[in-house]
XYZ file of C-alpha atoms in Angstrom:
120
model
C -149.980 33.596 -221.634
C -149.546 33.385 -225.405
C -152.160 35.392 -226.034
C -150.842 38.398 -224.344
C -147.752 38.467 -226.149
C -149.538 37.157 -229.844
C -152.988 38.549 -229.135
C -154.287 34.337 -230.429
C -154.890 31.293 -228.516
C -155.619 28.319 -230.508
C -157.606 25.406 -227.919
C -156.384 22.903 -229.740
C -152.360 23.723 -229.254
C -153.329 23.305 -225.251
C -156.349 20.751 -225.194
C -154.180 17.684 -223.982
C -156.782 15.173 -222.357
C -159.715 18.027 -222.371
C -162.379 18.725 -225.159
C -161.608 21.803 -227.147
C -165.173 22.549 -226.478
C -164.540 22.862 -222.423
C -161.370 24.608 -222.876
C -162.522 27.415 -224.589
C -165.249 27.748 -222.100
C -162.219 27.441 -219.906
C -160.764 30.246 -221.349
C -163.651 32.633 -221.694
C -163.849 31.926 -217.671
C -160.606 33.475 -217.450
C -160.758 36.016 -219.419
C -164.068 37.286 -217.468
C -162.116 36.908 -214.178
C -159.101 39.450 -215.538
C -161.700 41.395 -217.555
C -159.202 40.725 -220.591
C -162.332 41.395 -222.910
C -160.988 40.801 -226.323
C -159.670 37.402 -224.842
C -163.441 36.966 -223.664
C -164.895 37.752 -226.713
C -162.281 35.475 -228.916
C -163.363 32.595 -226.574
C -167.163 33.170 -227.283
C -166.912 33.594 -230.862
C -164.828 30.240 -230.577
C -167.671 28.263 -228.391
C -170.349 29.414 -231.015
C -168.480 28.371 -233.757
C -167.710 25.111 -232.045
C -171.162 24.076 -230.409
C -173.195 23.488 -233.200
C -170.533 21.378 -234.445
C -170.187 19.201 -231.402
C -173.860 18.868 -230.318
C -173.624 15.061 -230.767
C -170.478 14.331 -229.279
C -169.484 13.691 -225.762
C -167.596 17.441 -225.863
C -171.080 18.969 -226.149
C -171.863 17.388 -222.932
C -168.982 17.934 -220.812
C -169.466 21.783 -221.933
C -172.957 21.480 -220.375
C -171.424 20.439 -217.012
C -168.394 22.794 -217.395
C -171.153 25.958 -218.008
C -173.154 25.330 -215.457
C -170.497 25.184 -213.413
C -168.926 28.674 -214.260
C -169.315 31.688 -211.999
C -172.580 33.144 -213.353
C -171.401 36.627 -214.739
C -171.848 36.760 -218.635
C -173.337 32.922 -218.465
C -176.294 33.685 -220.223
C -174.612 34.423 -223.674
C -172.936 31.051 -223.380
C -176.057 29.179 -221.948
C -178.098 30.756 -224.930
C -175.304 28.760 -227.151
C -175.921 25.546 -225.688
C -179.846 25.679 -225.347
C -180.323 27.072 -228.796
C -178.057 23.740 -229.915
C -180.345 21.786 -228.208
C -183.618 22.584 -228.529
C -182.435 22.155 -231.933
C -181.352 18.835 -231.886
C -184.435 16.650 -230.684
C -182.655 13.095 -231.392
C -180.208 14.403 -228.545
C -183.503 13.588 -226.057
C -185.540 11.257 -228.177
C -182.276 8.544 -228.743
C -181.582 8.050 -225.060
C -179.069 4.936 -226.202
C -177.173 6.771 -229.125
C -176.224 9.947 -226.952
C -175.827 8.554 -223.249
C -173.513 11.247 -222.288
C -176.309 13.976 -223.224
C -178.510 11.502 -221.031
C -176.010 12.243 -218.322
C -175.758 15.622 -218.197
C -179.203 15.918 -218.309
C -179.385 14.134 -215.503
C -176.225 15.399 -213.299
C -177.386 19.369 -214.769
C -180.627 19.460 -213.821
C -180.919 23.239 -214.374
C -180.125 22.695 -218.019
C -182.866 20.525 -218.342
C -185.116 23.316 -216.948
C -183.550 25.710 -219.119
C -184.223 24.260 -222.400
C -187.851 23.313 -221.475
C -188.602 26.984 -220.441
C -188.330 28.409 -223.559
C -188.824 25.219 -226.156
């Protein structure tokens, strides 16, 4: 609701207990429901600017599960987020031990795993 009356959200004023990360995905989800388009748009910008920043936390990999997830419409602009992230970030597969929650989502999203090896 604060964004309707200040045209701003901020994720991290409403995160309590979930990664900033997911929330904004969260949001965008939302925002393509009601077709609230600058809403939408303020939540992708925020998910690009946050991805490639979190690629190597456990956020990165909760917003794999929360993507995949979504309803599909407008998906593909995310999911280009995330698999561009990745395919970037080899040590993510390669250091199974330092990045177990990447393991996991890998292994609970199988569809991401697909995804990134189509076009790597």
């Amino acid at each position: 609701m604060h964004y309707f009356y200040h045209f701003e959200y901020n994720v991290e004023d409403y995160a309590l207990g979930v990664a900033p990360l997911v929330l904004a995905l969260r949001v965008f989800a939302v925002a393509d429901k009601y077709f609230v388009e600058p809403l939408q748009q303020m939540a992708l910008n925020d998910i690009s600017e946050r991805v490639g920043g979190e690629c190597d936390t456990p956020s990165f990999s909760q917003g794999i599960r929360e993507l995949y997830t979504m309803s599909p419409i407008h998906v593909e602009a995310l999911k280009d987020n995330f698999l561009d992230i990745a395919r970037q970030s080899p040590d993510l597969f390669v250091q199974k031990d330092k990045y177990p929650e990447f393991q996991t989502a890998l292994e609970t999203v199988p569809q991401f795993a697909i995804d990134v090896a189509i076009d790597s």
